[in-house]
Short mmCIF file of C-alpha atoms and ligand atoms in Angstrom, two decimals:
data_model
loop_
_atom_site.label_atom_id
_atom_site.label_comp_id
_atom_site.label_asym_id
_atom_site.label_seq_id
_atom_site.Cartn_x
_atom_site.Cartn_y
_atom_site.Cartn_z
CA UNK A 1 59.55 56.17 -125.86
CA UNK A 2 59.26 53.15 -128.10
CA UNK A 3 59.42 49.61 -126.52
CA UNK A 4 62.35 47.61 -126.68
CA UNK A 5 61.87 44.72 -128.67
CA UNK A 6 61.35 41.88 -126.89
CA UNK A 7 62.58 39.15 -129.37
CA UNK A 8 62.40 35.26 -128.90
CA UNK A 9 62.28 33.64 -125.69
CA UNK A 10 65.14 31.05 -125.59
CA UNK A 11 63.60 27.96 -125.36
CA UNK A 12 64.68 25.84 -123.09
CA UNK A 13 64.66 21.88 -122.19
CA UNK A 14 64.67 20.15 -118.74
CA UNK A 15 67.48 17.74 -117.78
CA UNK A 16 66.32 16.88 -114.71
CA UNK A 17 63.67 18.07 -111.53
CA UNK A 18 63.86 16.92 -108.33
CA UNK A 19 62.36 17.89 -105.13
CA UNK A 20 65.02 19.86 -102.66
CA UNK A 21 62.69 19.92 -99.89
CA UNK A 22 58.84 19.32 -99.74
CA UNK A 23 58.01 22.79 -100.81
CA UNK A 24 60.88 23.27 -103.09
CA UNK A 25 61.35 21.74 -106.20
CA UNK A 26 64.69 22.64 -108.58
CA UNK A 27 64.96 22.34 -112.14
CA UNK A 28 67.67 21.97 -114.38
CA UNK A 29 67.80 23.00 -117.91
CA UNK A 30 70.39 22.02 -119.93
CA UNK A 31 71.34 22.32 -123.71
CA UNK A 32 72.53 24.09 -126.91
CA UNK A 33 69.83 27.04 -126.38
CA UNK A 34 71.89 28.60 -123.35
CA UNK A 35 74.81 29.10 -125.73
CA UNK A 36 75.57 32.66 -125.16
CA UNK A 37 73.98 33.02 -121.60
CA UNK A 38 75.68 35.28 -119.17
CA UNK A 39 77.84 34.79 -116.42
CA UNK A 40 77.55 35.47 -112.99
CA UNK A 41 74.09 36.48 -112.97
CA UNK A 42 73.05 33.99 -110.02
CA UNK A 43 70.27 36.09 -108.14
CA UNK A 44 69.05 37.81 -111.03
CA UNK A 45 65.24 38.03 -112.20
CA UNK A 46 64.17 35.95 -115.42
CA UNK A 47 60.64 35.75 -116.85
CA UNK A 48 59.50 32.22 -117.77
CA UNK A 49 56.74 31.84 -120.66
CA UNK A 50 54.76 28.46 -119.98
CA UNK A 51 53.42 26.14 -122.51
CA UNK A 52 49.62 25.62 -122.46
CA UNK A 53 48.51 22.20 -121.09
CA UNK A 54 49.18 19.68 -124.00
CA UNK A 55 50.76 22.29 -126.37
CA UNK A 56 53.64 20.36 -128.49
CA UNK A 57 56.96 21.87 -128.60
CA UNK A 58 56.83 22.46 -132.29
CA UNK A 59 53.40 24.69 -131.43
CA UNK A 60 54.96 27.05 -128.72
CA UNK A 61 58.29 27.31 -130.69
CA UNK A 62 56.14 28.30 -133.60
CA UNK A 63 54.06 30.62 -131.76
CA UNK A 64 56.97 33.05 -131.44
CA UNK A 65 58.45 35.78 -134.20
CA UNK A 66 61.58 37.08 -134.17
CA UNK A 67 60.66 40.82 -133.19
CA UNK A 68 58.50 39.38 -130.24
CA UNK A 69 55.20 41.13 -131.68
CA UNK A 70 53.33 38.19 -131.20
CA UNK A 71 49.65 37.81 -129.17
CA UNK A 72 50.70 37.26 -125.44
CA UNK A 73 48.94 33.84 -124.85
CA UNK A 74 51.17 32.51 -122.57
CA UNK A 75 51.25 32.82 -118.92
CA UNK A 76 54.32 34.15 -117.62
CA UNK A 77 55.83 34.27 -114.27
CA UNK A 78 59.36 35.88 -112.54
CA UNK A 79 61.63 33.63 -110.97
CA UNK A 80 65.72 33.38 -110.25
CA UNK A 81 68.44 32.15 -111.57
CA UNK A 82 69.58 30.01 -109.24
CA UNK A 83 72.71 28.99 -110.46
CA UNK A 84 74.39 28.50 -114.15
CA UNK A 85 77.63 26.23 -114.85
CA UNK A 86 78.87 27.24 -118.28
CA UNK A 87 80.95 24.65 -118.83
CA UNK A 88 78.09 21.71 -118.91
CA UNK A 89 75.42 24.60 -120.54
CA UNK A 90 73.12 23.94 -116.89
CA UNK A 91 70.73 26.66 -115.44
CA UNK A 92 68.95 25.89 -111.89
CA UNK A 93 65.60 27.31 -111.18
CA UNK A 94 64.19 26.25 -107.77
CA UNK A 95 60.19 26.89 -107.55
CA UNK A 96 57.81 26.87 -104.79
CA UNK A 97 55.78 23.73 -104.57
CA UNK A 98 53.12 25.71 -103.28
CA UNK A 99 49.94 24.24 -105.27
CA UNK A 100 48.52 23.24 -108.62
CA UNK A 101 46.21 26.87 -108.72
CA UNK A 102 49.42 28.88 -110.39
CA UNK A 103 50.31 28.00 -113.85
CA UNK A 104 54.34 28.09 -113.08
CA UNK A 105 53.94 25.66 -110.14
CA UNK A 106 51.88 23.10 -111.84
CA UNK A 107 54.23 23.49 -114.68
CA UNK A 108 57.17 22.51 -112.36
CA UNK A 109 55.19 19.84 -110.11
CA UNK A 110 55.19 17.70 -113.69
CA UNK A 111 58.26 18.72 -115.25
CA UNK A 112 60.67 15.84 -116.30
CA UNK A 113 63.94 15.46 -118.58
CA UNK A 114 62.44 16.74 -122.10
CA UNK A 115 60.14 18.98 -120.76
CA UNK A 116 60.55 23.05 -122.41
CA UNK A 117 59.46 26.11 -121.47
CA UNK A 118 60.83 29.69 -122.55
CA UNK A 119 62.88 32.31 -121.24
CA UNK A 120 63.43 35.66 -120.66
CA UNK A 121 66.56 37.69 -119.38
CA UNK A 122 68.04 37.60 -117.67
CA UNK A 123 68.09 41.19 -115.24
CA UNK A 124 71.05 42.12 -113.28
CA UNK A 125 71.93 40.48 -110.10
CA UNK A 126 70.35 42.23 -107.54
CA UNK A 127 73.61 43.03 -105.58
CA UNK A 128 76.65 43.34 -107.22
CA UNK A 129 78.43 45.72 -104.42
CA UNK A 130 79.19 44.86 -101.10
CA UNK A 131 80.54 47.54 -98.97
CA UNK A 132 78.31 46.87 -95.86
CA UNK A 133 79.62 46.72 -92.06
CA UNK A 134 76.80 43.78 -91.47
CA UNK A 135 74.34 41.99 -94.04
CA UNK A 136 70.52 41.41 -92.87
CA UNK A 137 68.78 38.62 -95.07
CA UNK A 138 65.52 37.70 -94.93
CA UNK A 139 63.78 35.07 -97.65
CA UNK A 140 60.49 33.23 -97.83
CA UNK A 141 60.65 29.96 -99.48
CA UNK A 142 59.91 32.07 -102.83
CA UNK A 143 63.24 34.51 -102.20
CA UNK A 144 65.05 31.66 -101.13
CA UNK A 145 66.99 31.53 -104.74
CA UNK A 146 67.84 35.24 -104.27
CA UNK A 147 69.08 35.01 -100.45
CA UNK A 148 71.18 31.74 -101.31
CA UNK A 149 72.62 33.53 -104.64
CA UNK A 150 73.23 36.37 -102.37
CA UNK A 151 74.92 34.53 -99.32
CA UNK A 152 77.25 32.66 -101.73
CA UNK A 153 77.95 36.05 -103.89
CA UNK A 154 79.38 38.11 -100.43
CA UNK A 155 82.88 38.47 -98.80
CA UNK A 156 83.79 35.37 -96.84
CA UNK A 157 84.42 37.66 -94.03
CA UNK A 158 81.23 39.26 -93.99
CA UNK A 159 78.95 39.34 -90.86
CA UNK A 160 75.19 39.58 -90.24
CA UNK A 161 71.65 37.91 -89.59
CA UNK A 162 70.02 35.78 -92.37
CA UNK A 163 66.20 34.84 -91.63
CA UNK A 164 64.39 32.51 -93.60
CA UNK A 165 60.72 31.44 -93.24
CA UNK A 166 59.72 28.03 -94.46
CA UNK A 167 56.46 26.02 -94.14
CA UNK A 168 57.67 22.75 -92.12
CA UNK A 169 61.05 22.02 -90.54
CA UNK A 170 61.37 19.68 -93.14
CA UNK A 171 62.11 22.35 -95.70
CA UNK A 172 65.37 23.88 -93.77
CA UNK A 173 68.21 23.07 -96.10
CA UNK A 174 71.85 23.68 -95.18
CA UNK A 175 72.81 26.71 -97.26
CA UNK A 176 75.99 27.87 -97.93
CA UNK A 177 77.17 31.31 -96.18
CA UNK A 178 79.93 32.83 -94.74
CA UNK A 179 80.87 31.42 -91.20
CA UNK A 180 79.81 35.15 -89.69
CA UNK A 181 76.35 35.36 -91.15
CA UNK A 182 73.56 33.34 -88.33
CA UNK A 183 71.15 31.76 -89.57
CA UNK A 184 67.24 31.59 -88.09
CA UNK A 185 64.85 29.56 -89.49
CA UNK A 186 61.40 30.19 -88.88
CA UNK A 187 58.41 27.97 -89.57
CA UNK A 188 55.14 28.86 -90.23
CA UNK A 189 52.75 26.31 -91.52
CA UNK A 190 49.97 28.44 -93.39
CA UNK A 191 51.44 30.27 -96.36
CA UNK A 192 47.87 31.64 -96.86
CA UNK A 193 47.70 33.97 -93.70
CA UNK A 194 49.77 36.65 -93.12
CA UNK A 195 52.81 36.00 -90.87
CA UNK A 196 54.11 38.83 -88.64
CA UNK A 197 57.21 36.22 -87.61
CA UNK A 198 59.71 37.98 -89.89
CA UNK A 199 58.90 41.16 -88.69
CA UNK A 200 58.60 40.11 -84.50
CA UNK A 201 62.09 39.01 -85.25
CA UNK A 202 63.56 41.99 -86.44
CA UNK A 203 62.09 44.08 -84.64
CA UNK A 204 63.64 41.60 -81.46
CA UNK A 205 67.23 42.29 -83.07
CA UNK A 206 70.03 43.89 -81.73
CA UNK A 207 70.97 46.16 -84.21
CA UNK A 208 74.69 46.45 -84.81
CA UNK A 209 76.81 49.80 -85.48
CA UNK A 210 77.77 50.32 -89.02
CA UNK A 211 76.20 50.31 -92.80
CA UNK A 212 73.54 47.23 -93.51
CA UNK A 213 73.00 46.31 -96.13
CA UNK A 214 69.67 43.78 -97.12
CA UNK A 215 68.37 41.23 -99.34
CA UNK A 216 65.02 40.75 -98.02
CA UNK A 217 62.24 39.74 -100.42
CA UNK A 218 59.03 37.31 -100.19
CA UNK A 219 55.26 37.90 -99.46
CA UNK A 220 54.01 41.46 -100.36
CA UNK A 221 52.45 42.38 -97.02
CA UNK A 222 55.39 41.02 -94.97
CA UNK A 223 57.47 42.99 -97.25
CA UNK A 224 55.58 46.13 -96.49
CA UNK A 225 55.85 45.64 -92.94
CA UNK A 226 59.71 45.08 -93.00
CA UNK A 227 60.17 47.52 -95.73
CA UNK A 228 58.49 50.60 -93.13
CA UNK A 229 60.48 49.30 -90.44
CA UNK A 230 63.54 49.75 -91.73
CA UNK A 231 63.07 53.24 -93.37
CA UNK A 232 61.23 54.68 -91.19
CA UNK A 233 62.21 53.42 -87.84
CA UNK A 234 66.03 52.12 -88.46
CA UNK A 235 66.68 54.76 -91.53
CA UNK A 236 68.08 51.84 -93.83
CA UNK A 237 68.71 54.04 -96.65
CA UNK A 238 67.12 53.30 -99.60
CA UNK A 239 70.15 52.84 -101.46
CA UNK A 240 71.64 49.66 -99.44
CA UNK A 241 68.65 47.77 -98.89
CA UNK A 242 67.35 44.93 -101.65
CA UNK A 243 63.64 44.59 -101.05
CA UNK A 244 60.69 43.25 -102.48
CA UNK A 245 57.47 41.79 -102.72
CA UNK A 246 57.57 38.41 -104.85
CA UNK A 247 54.03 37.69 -104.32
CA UNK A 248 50.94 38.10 -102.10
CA UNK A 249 48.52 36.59 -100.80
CA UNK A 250 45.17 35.78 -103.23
CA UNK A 251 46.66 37.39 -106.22
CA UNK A 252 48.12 35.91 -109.49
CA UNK A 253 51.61 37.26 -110.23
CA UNK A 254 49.72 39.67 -113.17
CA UNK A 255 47.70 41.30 -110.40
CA UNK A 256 50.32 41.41 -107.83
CA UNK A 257 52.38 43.15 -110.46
CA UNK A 258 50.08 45.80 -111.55
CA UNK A 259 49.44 46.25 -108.04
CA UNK A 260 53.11 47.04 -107.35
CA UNK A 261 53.11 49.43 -110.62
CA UNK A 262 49.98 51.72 -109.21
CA UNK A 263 51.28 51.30 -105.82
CA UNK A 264 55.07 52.79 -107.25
CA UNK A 265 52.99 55.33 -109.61
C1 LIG B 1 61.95 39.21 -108.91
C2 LIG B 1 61.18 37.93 -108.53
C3 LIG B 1 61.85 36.72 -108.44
C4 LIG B 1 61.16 35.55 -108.06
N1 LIG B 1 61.84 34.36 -107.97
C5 LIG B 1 61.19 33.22 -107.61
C6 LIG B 1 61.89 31.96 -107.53
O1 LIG B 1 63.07 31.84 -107.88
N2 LIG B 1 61.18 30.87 -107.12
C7 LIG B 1 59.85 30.95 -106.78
O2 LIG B 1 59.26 29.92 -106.43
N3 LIG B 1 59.16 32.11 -106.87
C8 LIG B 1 59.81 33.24 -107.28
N4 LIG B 1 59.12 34.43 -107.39
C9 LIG B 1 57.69 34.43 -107.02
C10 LIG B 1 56.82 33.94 -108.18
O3 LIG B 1 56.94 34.83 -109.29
C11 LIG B 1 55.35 33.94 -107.70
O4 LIG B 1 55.21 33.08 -106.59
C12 LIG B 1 54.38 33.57 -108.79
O5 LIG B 1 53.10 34.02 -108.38
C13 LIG B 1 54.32 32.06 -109.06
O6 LIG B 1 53.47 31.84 -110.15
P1 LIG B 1 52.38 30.66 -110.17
O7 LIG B 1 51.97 30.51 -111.58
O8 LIG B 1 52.89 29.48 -109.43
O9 LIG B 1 51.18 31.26 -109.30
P2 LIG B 1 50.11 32.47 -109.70
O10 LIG B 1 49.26 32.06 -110.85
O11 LIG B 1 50.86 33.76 -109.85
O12 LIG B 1 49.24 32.51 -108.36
C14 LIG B 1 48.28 31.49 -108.05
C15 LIG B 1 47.97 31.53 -106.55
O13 LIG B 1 49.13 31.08 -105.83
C16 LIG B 1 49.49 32.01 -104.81
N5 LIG B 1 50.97 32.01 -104.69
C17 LIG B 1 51.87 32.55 -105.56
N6 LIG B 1 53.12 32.36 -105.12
C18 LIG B 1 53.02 31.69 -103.94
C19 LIG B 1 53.97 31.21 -103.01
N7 LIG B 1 55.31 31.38 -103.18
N8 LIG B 1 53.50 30.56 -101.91
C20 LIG B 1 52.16 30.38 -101.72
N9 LIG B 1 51.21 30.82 -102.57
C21 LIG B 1 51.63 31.47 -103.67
C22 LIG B 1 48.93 33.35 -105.30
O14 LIG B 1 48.67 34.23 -104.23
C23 LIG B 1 47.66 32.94 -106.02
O15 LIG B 1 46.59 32.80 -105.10
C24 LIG B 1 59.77 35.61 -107.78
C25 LIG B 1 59.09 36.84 -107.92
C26 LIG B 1 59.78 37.99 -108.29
C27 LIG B 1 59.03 39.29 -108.44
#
């Protein structure tokens, strides 16, 4: 089947970035070139195409052609929209702080009001249906955007455990969530090696009667851990549970993504 064409990024300029935590830095875009963007699409997936170091606007801009054929010279990475407000033309984006060795971090650790990069999407939000007796959310720092869109997005009434692992104390953030969701933080200072935490704790849960349904996402071989668990042992079905690997451990997000595609193959 032919490929969809992927046409012209929007292009898009930075109003403002500010640090929300010390690990978590949100960006707002604002301007003419999210005319048209859609609604309700907090949660959902996005590709962002970063400039090369120095490039001029006029040279990325230019670098583009209308039916997308153009070399891929770009790096580009997957993130969230966080959050869109229509009427002032504002996207959020939060990113991980989490180094200057990934192109779409450094990118973010310097942006300022004028800075551009472009756009993709975006995807559908992850969840659009709730129908669950009890929610379970779990979130790295990197699924953060997704669990907060997701929290906001549910009944007011609805009930269940939302987990989130963060690298200092000084990253937990009061999120908003319905009164009946609890919320653990966990903190786990090195990123780098594999954390069981997430798991230890579900594992430690009581597990209430009734459909769950999940919006767990983060680092690929926590993911895999949580993902067995609750197939194999708890019988999640497929079909109710959100979850997946954003990233992992020692690979760029081109590796960790063709890993996923053999892996699903
Ligand atoms: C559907 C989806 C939605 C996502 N949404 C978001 C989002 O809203 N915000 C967000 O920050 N991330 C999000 N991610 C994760 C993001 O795409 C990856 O973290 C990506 O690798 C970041 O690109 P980079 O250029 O900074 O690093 P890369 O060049 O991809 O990687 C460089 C190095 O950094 C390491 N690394 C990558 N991510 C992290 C991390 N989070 N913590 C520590 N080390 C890391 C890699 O293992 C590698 O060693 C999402 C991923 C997916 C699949």
């Amino acid at each position: 089947m032919a490929r969809k064409p992927r046409g012209r990024p929007r292009v898009l300029t930075v109003r403002s970035a500010r640090y929300l935590s010390p690990n978590m830095i949100r960006v707002t875009f604002a301007g003419p070139e999210l005319e048209g963007f859609p609604p309700n699409h907090e949660g959902a997936n996005c590709k962002l195409v970063l400039p090369r170091d120095g490039e001029s606007r006029e040279a990325f801009e230019a670098h583009f052609k209308p039916d997308g054929s153009e070399e891929r010279v770009h790096p580009v990475r997957t993130y969230t929209v966080r959050a869109f407000r229509a009427e002032g033309l504002e996207l959020d984006i939060d990113f991980v702080a989490h180094g200057d060795d990934g192109p779409a971090t450094r990118w973010a650790q310097q942006a300022k009001e004028g800075s551009f990069l472009g756009f993709r999407g975006p995807s559908q939000p992850k969840i659009t249906e709730f129908y669950a007796d009890w929610y379970l959310i779990a979130a790295d720092l990197s699924a953060l955007p997704v669990a907060e869109a997701t929290l906001e997005a549910m009944p007011r009434d609805a009930k269940g455990t939302a987990i989130f692992e963060v690298p200092s104390k000084e990253d937990i953030r009061e999120l908003r969530m319905p009164e009946g969701i609890e919320a653990r933080w966990l903190v786990q200072p090195d990123v780098h090696q594999p954390s069981t935490a997430q798991q230890d704790f579900v594992r430690s849960m009581d597990w209430p009667e009734g459909v769950v349904q999940t919006c767990i996402a983060g680092e690929s071989s926590v993911i895999r851990a949580l993902r067995d668990h609750l197939h194999n042992e708890r019988k999640v079905p497929k079909k109710d549970a959100y979850i997946s690997g954003y990233w992992k451990i020692g690979l760029v997000e081109d590796e960790h993504q063709q890993m996923k595609r053999e892996e699903a193959a």
